[in-house]
PDB file of C-alpha atoms in Angstrom:
ATOM      1  CA  MET A 115     109.206 139.794  60.605  1.00 89.00           C
ATOM      2  CA  LYS A 116     106.620 137.976  62.730  1.00 92.00           C
ATOM      3  CA  ASP A 117     104.056 138.992  65.350  1.00 92.00           C
ATOM      4  CA  PRO A 118     105.308 138.141  68.892  1.00 91.00           C
ATOM      5  CA  ALA A 119     101.669 137.893  70.054  1.00 90.00           C
ATOM      6  CA  LEU A 120     100.277 134.356  69.817  1.00 85.00           C
ATOM      7  CA  LEU A 121      97.197 134.824  67.647  1.00 89.00           C
ATOM      8  CA  PRO A 122      95.269 131.688  66.599  1.00 91.00           C
ATOM      9  CA  GLY A 123      95.590 131.130  62.867  1.00 91.00           C
ATOM     10  CA  LYS A 124      98.241 133.857  62.530  1.00 93.00           C
ATOM     11  CA  GLU A 125     101.096 132.540  64.645  1.00 91.00           C
ATOM     12  CA  ASN A 126     103.074 131.507  61.539  1.00 93.00           C
ATOM     13  CA  ASN A 127     102.460 134.669  59.496  1.00 94.00           C
ATOM     14  CA  ILE A 128     105.497 136.402  57.940  1.00 94.00           C
ATOM     15  CA  TYR A 129     105.225 140.121  57.219  1.00 95.00           C
ATOM     16  CA  ILE A 130     107.344 141.718  54.484  1.00 94.00           C
ATOM     17  CA  MET A 131     107.648 145.550  54.198  1.00 94.00           C
ATOM     18  CA  PRO A 132     109.322 146.421  50.899  1.00 93.00           C
ATOM     19  CA  GLY A 133     111.023 149.802  50.654  1.00 93.00           C
ATOM     20  CA  TYR A 134     111.512 152.683  53.068  1.00 95.00           C
ATOM     21  CA  ALA A 135     110.559 155.974  51.302  1.00 96.00           C
ATOM     22  CA  ASN A 136     106.768 156.342  51.368  1.00 97.00           C
ATOM     23  CA  PRO A 137     105.631 152.828  50.280  1.00 97.00           C
ATOM     24  CA  THR A 138     102.012 152.024  51.138  1.00 98.00           C
ATOM     25  CA  LYS A 139     101.716 148.260  50.462  1.00 97.00           C
ATOM     26  CA  PHE A 140     103.069 145.333  52.468  1.00 97.00           C
ATOM     27  CA  TYR A 141     102.669 141.580  52.157  1.00 96.00           C
ATOM     28  CA  ILE A 142     101.619 138.749  54.450  1.00 96.00           C
ATOM     29  CA  TYR A 143     102.596 135.101  53.906  1.00 96.00           C
ATOM     30  CA  ASN A 144     100.707 132.648  56.142  1.00 93.00           C
ATOM     31  CA  ASN A 145     103.692 130.339  56.554  1.00 92.00           C
ATOM     32  CA  TYR A 146     107.400 129.959  55.909  1.00 88.00           C
ATOM     33  CA  GLU A 147     106.948 127.795  52.811  1.00 91.00           C
ATOM     34  CA  ASN A 148     104.787 130.380  51.032  1.00 93.00           C
ATOM     35  CA  TYR A 149     107.338 133.069  51.874  1.00 90.00           C
ATOM     36  CA  ILE A 150     110.169 131.001  50.375  1.00 89.00           C
ATOM     37  CA  THR A 151     108.221 130.289  47.161  1.00 89.00           C
ATOM     38  CA  LYS A 152     106.641 133.791  47.092  1.00 86.00           C
ATOM     39  CA  ARG A 153     103.182 132.311  46.672  1.00 83.00           C
ATOM     40  CA  ARG A 154      99.792 132.928  48.199  1.00 87.00           C
ATOM     41  CA  LYS A 155     100.583 136.295  49.673  1.00 93.00           C
ATOM     42  CA  THR A 156      98.053 138.811  50.921  1.00 95.00           C
ATOM     43  CA  THR A 157      98.625 142.449  49.940  1.00 96.00           C
ATOM     44  CA  VAL A 158      97.629 145.087  52.467  1.00 97.00           C
ATOM     45  CA  SER A 159      97.347 148.814  51.627  1.00 97.00           C
ATOM     46  CA  LEU A 160      98.000 151.578  54.169  1.00 98.00           C
ATOM     47  CA  PRO A 161      96.325 154.991  54.189  1.00 97.00           C
ATOM     48  CA  ALA A 162      99.767 156.650  54.471  1.00 97.00           C
ATOM     49  CA  GLY A 163     103.249 155.632  53.472  1.00 98.00           C
ATOM     50  CA  TRP A 164     105.921 154.653  55.967  1.00 98.00           C
ATOM     51  CA  ALA A 165     109.453 155.937  56.457  1.00 98.00           C
ATOM     52  CA  GLY A 166     112.511 153.844  57.201  1.00 96.00           C
ATOM     53  CA  THR A 167     112.691 150.308  58.500  1.00 94.00           C
ATOM     54  CA  GLY A 168     111.690 150.808  62.161  1.00 95.00           C
ATOM     55  CA  TYR A 169     108.189 149.341  61.981  1.00 96.00           C
ATOM     56  CA  VAL A 170     106.935 146.547  64.235  1.00 95.00           C
ATOM     57  CA  ILE A 171     104.052 144.095  64.312  1.00 93.00           C
ATOM     58  CA  PHE A 172     102.281 143.331  67.547  1.00 91.00           C
ATOM     59  CA  ASN A 173      98.863 141.917  68.422  1.00 92.00           C
ATOM     60  CA  ASP A 174      97.658 142.080  64.781  1.00 94.00           C
ATOM     61  CA  ALA A 175      98.635 145.733  64.400  1.00 95.00           C
ATOM     62  CA  LEU A 176     101.415 147.328  62.380  1.00 96.00           C
ATOM     63  CA  TYR A 177     103.109 150.263  64.123  1.00 96.00           C
ATOM     64  CA  PHE A 178     104.950 152.521  61.695  1.00 97.00           C
ATOM     65  CA  ALA A 179     106.370 156.035  61.332  1.00 97.00           C
ATOM     66  CA  GLN A 180     104.622 158.093  58.608  1.00 98.00           C
ATOM     67  CA  TYR A 181     106.856 159.363  55.827  1.00 98.00           C
ATOM     68  CA  ASN A 182     108.100 162.962  56.173  1.00 97.00           C
ATOM     69  CA  THR A 183     106.457 163.417  59.617  1.00 97.00           C
ATOM     70  CA  ALA A 184     107.062 162.756  63.306  1.00 97.00           C
ATOM     71  CA  LYS A 185     103.809 160.745  63.438  1.00 96.00           C
ATOM     72  CA  VAL A 186     103.496 157.130  64.537  1.00 96.00           C
ATOM     73  CA  HIS A 187     100.420 155.089  63.562  1.00 96.00           C
ATOM     74  CA  ALA A 188      98.929 151.793  64.694  1.00 95.00           C
ATOM     75  CA  PHE A 189      97.204 150.073  61.794  1.00 97.00           C
ATOM     76  CA  ASN A 190      94.776 147.376  62.820  1.00 95.00           C
ATOM     77  CA  MET A 191      95.031 144.563  60.287  1.00 93.00           C
ATOM     78  CA  THR A 192      91.646 143.062  61.058  1.00 93.00           C
ATOM     79  CA  ALA A 193      89.732 146.374  60.783  1.00 94.00           C
ATOM     80  CA  LYS A 194      92.032 147.543  57.942  1.00 94.00           C
ATOM     81  CA  LYS A 195      92.341 151.049  59.380  1.00 95.00           C
ATOM     82  CA  VAL A 196      94.549 153.197  61.639  1.00 96.00           C
ATOM     83  CA  SER A 197      93.278 152.710  65.181  1.00 93.00           C
ATOM     84  CA  VAL A 198      95.444 155.259  66.995  1.00 92.00           C
ATOM     85  CA  SER A 199      98.145 157.832  66.136  1.00 93.00           C
ATOM     86  CA  ALA A 200     100.654 159.879  68.062  1.00 92.00           C
ATOM     87  CA  THR A 201     103.188 162.607  67.291  1.00 94.00           C
ATOM     88  CA  LEU A 202     106.618 162.333  68.929  1.00 95.00           C
ATOM     89  CA  PRO A 203     107.445 165.756  70.377  1.00 92.00           C
ATOM     90  CA  ASP A 204     110.384 167.464  68.573  1.00 94.00           C
ATOM     91  CA  ALA A 205     111.414 164.197  66.841  1.00 96.00           C
ATOM     92  CA  LEU A 206     113.592 164.647  63.754  1.00 97.00           C
ATOM     93  CA  PHE A 207     112.568 163.016  60.495  1.00 97.00           C
ATOM     94  CA  GLN A 208     113.436 162.829  56.775  1.00 96.00           C
ATOM     95  CA  ASP A 209     117.006 161.648  57.425  1.00 95.00           C
ATOM     96  CA  ALA A 210     117.744 164.428  59.902  1.00 96.00           C
ATOM     97  CA  GLY A 211     118.074 161.902  62.788  1.00 96.00           C
ATOM     98  CA  LYS A 212     118.956 158.681  61.001  1.00 95.00           C
ATOM     99  CA  TYR A 213     121.131 155.661  61.829  1.00 95.00           C
ATOM    100  CA  ALA A 214     124.383 155.251  59.888  1.00 93.00           C
ATOM    101  CA  VAL A 215     122.499 153.238  57.228  1.00 91.00           C
ATOM    102  CA  GLY A 216     120.382 156.307  56.298  1.00 93.00           C
ATOM    103  CA  ALA A 217     117.175 155.269  54.552  1.00 95.00           C
ATOM    104  CA  TYR A 218     114.888 157.529  56.646  1.00 96.00           C
ATOM    105  CA  THR A 219     115.596 155.495  59.820  1.00 96.00           C
ATOM    106  CA  ASP A 220     114.923 158.544  62.032  1.00 97.00           C
ATOM    107  CA  ILE A 221     112.135 156.917  64.086  1.00 98.00           C
ATOM    108  CA  ASP A 222     112.773 153.322  65.136  1.00 97.00           C
ATOM    109  CA  LEU A 223     109.973 151.395  66.892  1.00 97.00           C
ATOM    110  CA  ALA A 224     110.463 148.297  69.052  1.00 96.00           C
ATOM    111  CA  VAL A 225     108.250 145.959  71.095  1.00 94.00           C
ATOM    112  CA  ASP A 226     109.501 143.616  73.820  1.00 93.00           C
ATOM    113  CA  GLU A 227     108.267 141.995  77.054  1.00 90.00           C
ATOM    114  CA  GLN A 228     107.898 145.465  78.691  1.00 90.00           C
ATOM    115  CA  GLY A 229     106.029 147.475  76.059  1.00 89.00           C
ATOM    116  CA  LEU A 230     106.167 149.547  72.908  1.00 94.00           C
ATOM    117  CA  TRP A 231     109.173 151.831  72.418  1.00 96.00           C
ATOM    118  CA  ALA A 232     110.314 154.579  70.096  1.00 97.00           C
ATOM    119  CA  MET A 233     113.980 155.496  69.505  1.00 97.00           C
ATOM    120  CA  TYR A 234     114.677 158.819  67.796  1.00 98.00           C
ATOM    121  CA  THR A 235     116.539 162.139  68.144  1.00 97.00           C
ATOM    122  CA  THR A 236     115.531 165.758  68.606  1.00 95.00           C
ATOM    123  CA  ARG A 237     117.141 169.104  67.820  1.00 89.00           C
ATOM    124  CA  LYS A 238     117.700 169.706  71.522  1.00 92.00           C
ATOM    125  CA  ASN A 239     119.738 166.568  72.307  1.00 91.00           C
ATOM    126  CA  ASP A 240     122.563 166.918  69.745  1.00 91.00           C
ATOM    127  CA  GLY A 241     121.886 163.622  67.907  1.00 94.00           C
ATOM    128  CA  PHE A 242     121.834 161.263  70.894  1.00 97.00           C
ATOM    129  CA  ILE A 243     119.070 158.673  71.024  1.00 97.00           C
ATOM    130  CA  VAL A 244     115.957 159.597  72.930  1.00 97.00           C
ATOM    131  CA  ILE A 245     113.728 156.756  74.101  1.00 97.00           C
ATOM    132  CA  SER A 246     109.957 157.074  74.604  1.00 96.00           C
ATOM    133  CA  ARG A 247     107.582 154.452  75.855  1.00 94.00           C
ATOM    134  CA  LEU A 248     104.363 154.734  73.828  1.00 90.00           C
ATOM    135  CA  ASP A 249     101.958 152.293  75.509  1.00 83.00           C
ATOM    136  CA  THR A 250     101.440 154.239  78.705  1.00 74.00           C
ATOM    137  CA  ASP A 251      99.044 157.031  79.638  1.00 72.00           C
ATOM    138  CA  THR A 252     101.901 159.469  80.249  1.00 69.00           C
ATOM    139  CA  LEU A 253     104.731 159.777  77.704  1.00 76.00           C
ATOM    140  CA  ARG A 254     107.942 158.940  79.537  1.00 86.00           C
ATOM    141  CA  VAL A 255     111.257 159.923  77.973  1.00 91.00           C
ATOM    142  CA  TRP A 256     114.872 158.804  78.553  1.00 96.00           C
ATOM    143  CA  THR A 257     117.999 160.388  77.057  1.00 95.00           C
ATOM    144  CA  THR A 258     120.941 158.145  76.281  1.00 97.00           C
ATOM    145  CA  ASN A 259     124.601 158.606  75.340  1.00 96.00           C
ATOM    146  CA  ALA A 260     124.296 156.703  72.068  1.00 96.00           C
ATOM    147  CA  LYS A 261     124.954 158.934  69.048  1.00 96.00           C
ATOM    148  CA  LYS A 262     122.317 157.730  66.571  1.00 96.00           C
ATOM    149  CA  SER A 263     124.197 158.632  63.354  1.00 95.00           C
ATOM    150  CA  GLN A 264     127.222 156.654  64.498  1.00 94.00           C
ATOM    151  CA  ILE A 265     125.499 153.303  65.118  1.00 94.00           C
ATOM    152  CA  GLY A 266     124.115 150.698  62.797  1.00 94.00           C
ATOM    153  CA  ASN A 267     120.883 149.787  64.548  1.00 94.00           C
ATOM    154  CA  ALA A 268     119.201 149.329  67.954  1.00 95.00           C
ATOM    155  CA  LEU A 269     116.744 146.972  69.562  1.00 92.00           C
ATOM    156  CA  PHE A 270     114.900 146.425  72.839  1.00 95.00           C
ATOM    157  CA  ILE A 271     114.936 143.285  74.996  1.00 93.00           C
ATOM    158  CA  CYS A 272     113.235 143.284  78.452  1.00 91.00           C
ATOM    159  CA  GLY A 273     113.247 147.070  78.714  1.00 94.00           C
ATOM    160  CA  VAL A 274     116.918 147.404  77.767  1.00 95.00           C
ATOM    161  CA  MET A 275     118.043 149.149  74.575  1.00 96.00           C
ATOM    162  CA  HIS A 276     121.043 147.600  72.848  1.00 96.00           C
ATOM    163  CA  THR A 277     122.920 149.291  69.983  1.00 96.00           C
ATOM    164  CA  ILE A 278     124.891 147.707  67.153  1.00 94.00           C
ATOM    165  CA  GLY A 279     128.186 149.322  66.161  1.00 92.00           C
ATOM    166  CA  SER A 280     127.695 149.156  62.417  1.00 92.00           C
ATOM    167  CA  HIS A 281     125.342 148.012  59.670  1.00 92.00           C
ATOM    168  CA  THR A 282     128.033 146.655  57.354  1.00 91.00           C
ATOM    169  CA  GLU A 283     130.779 144.914  59.410  1.00 90.00           C
ATOM    170  CA  PHE A 284     130.722 141.119  59.245  1.00 89.00           C
ATOM    171  CA  LEU A 285     132.376 140.810  62.690  1.00 88.00           C
ATOM    172  CA  ASP A 286     130.528 143.500  64.552  1.00 90.00           C
ATOM    173  CA  ARG A 287     129.652 144.207  68.235  1.00 91.00           C
ATOM    174  CA  VAL A 288     126.739 145.142  70.433  1.00 92.00           C
ATOM    175  CA  ASN A 289     128.520 148.154  71.872  1.00 94.00           C
ATOM    176  CA  TYR A 290     126.078 149.964  74.253  1.00 96.00           C
ATOM    177  CA  SER A 291     123.036 149.293  76.410  1.00 96.00           C
ATOM    178  CA  PHE A 292     120.664 151.487  78.331  1.00 97.00           C
ATOM    179  CA  ASP A 293     118.290 150.030  80.970  1.00 96.00           C
ATOM    180  CA  THR A 294     115.044 152.013  81.185  1.00 96.00           C
ATOM    181  CA  ARG A 295     114.190 150.413  84.514  1.00 93.00           C
ATOM    182  CA  SER A 296     117.254 151.745  86.345  1.00 95.00           C
ATOM    183  CA  GLY A 297     118.579 154.433  83.995  1.00 95.00           C
ATOM    184  CA  ALA A 298     121.922 152.578  83.991  1.00 96.00           C
ATOM    185  CA  GLU A 299     124.039 152.516  80.863  1.00 96.00           C
ATOM    186  CA  SER A 300     126.884 150.214  79.871  1.00 94.00           C
ATOM    187  CA  TYR A 301     129.448 150.065  77.112  1.00 94.00           C
ATOM    188  CA  GLU A 302     129.428 146.479  75.779  1.00 90.00           C
ATOM    189  CA  SER A 303     131.497 144.261  73.498  1.00 90.00           C
ATOM    190  CA  ILE A 304     129.187 141.421  72.498  1.00 88.00           C
ATOM    191  CA  PRO A 305     129.953 139.586  69.231  1.00 89.00           C
ATOM    192  CA  PHE A 306     127.403 140.214  66.483  1.00 88.00           C
ATOM    193  CA  SER A 307     127.674 139.060  62.842  1.00 87.00           C
ATOM    194  CA  ILE A 308     126.307 140.856  59.772  1.00 89.00           C
ATOM    195  CA  LYS A 309     126.331 138.111  57.116  1.00 88.00           C
ATOM    196  CA  TYR A 310     125.565 140.098  53.960  1.00 91.00           C
ATOM    197  CA  ALA A 311     127.090 143.471  54.980  1.00 90.00           C
ATOM    198  CA  LEU A 312     123.921 145.619  54.779  1.00 90.00           C
ATOM    199  CA  LEU A 313     121.752 145.201  57.902  1.00 91.00           C
ATOM    200  CA  SER A 314     118.964 147.718  57.482  1.00 91.00           C
ATOM    201  CA  GLN A 315     116.430 146.402  59.996  1.00 90.00           C
ATOM    202  CA  LEU A 316     116.546 144.548  63.327  1.00 91.00           C
ATOM    203  CA  THR A 317     113.714 143.561  65.654  1.00 91.00           C
ATOM    204  CA  TYR A 318     113.259 141.300  68.648  1.00 93.00           C
ATOM    205  CA  ASN A 319     110.499 138.715  68.880  1.00 92.00           C
ATOM    206  CA  ALA A 320     109.766 137.890  72.506  1.00 90.00           C
ATOM    207  CA  ARG A 321     107.634 134.841  71.739  1.00 89.00           C
ATOM    208  CA  GLU A 322     110.356 133.096  69.706  1.00 89.00           C
ATOM    209  CA  ARG A 323     113.295 134.623  71.586  1.00 87.00           C
ATOM    210  CA  LEU A 324     114.815 135.520  68.242  1.00 89.00           C
ATOM    211  CA  LEU A 325     115.985 138.656  66.453  1.00 91.00           C
ATOM    212  CA  PHE A 326     114.699 139.156  62.936  1.00 90.00           C
ATOM    213  CA  GLY A 327     116.807 141.223  60.565  1.00 90.00           C
ATOM    214  CA  TRP A 328     116.812 142.328  56.948  1.00 90.00           C
ATOM    215  CA  ASP A 329     120.306 142.072  55.475  1.00 91.00           C
ATOM    216  CA  ALA A 330     120.869 142.995  51.789  1.00 90.00           C
ATOM    217  CA  GLY A 331     117.576 141.464  50.703  1.00 89.00           C
ATOM    218  CA  HIS A 332     117.771 138.416  53.045  1.00 90.00           C
ATOM    219  CA  MET A 333     115.537 137.819  56.023  1.00 88.00           C
ATOM    220  CA  ILE A 334     117.974 136.874  58.825  1.00 87.00           C
ATOM    221  CA  THR A 335     117.329 135.398  62.252  1.00 88.00           C
ATOM    222  CA  TYR A 336     119.644 135.666  65.233  1.00 86.00           C
ATOM    223  CA  SER A 337     119.395 133.203  68.121  1.00 81.00           C
ATOM    224  CA  ALA A 338     120.147 134.937  71.461  1.00 72.00           C
ATOM    225  CA  THR A 339     121.650 133.508  74.655  1.00 69.00           C
ATOM    226  CA  PHE A 340     120.722 135.374  77.825  1.00 63.00           C
ATOM    227  CA  LYS A 341     122.286 135.767  81.254  1.00 57.00           C
ATOM    228  CA  HIS A 342     120.298 137.310  84.097  1.00 47.00           C
ATOM    229  CA  ILE A 343     122.737 139.378  86.112  1.00 36.00           C
ATOM    230  CA  LEU A 344     120.789 142.321  87.543  1.00 33.00           C
ATOM    231  CA  SER A 345     119.567 143.037  84.016  1.00 35.00           C
ATOM    232  CA  VAL A 346     119.301 141.065  80.808  1.00 37.00           C
ATOM    233  CA  LEU A 347     122.534 140.737  78.929  1.00 40.00           C
ATOM    234  CA  VAL A 348     122.699 139.298  75.444  1.00 42.00           C
ATOM    235  CA  THR A 349     125.879 137.159  75.325  1.00 40.00           C
ATOM    236  CA  SER A 350     125.954 135.957  71.762  1.00 41.00           C
ATOM    237  CA  LEU A 351     124.193 136.753  68.470  1.00 46.00           C
ATOM    238  CA  ILE A 352     124.829 134.503  65.513  1.00 42.00           C
ATOM    239  CA  ALA A 353     123.153 135.191  62.157  1.00 45.00           C
ATOM    240  CA  LYS A 354     121.172 132.492  60.397  1.00 47.00           C
ATOM    241  CA  ASP A 355     119.496 132.715  57.006  1.00 46.00           C
ATOM    242  CA  ALA A 356     115.754 132.575  57.419  1.00 42.00           C
ATOM    243  CA  ASP A 357     115.616 132.111  53.664  1.00 38.00           C
ATOM    244  CA  LEU A 358     117.255 128.736  54.265  1.00 27.00           C
ATOM    245  CA  PHE A 359     115.684 127.188  56.878  1.00 26.00           C
ATOM    246  CA  GLU A 360     100.660 141.011  78.710  1.00 29.00           C
ATOM    247  CA  LYS A 361      99.418 142.669  75.457  1.00 30.00           C
ATOM    248  CA  VAL A 362     100.565 146.201  74.626  1.00 34.00           C
ATOM    249  CA  ARG A 363      97.891 148.697  75.636  1.00 33.00           C
ATOM    250  CA  ASN A 364      96.524 151.364  73.290  1.00 36.00           C
ATOM    251  CA  MET A 365      99.187 153.866  72.343  1.00 38.00           C
ATOM    252  CA  LYS A 366      98.371 157.359  73.581  1.00 35.00           C
TER     253      LYS A 366
END
């Protein structure tokens, strides 16, 4: 995972978050070579453990869901402290609103060209994904027709949520999209490959125009081809082994 913000001296950093059930330490490698050789890493300790794999890095901050809560924190990596926190109203946690992969993936965070997003479920919406945008003064919420427990993962690109049908199928599909700008939804069939059959994390990096995934212990990248037809449509996503080769405002 990399920071989509272009920060001098940190633009090549790779962030590794091991585990999903209340870990408190993560690692920073300052370039790809050090990540491959597992040398010269920096260990960072958090004041609270995270849950799941839905964390994101942006503008030198780690955004994560706290274990066994509906709280989301922004951890400033320069100041080494939590700079802001929020509680998602009625959000399920502790595997009550997970993706098909399980692993406490109840609250999934994403950052794209439009802002900072949370995807989760509540008791009131019968397991369908609820979207909240977190970087605005007023919490805005959208309800989708994507059943969270029946999909493998989801991501945001240009304000559009896309869901992946499975977390294990080698020849999979992006099967649904929801555009927060218009409220329009679409059922898709876009080819998507899962190389090692256990995709537990997926994030979009707007600076590099790549998706970063964690697939059975491998850091995977996906190159994306885009078409602009009313809204952004991802037309192909091909997995590659990374092992082989306007700023978000304060969250309220």
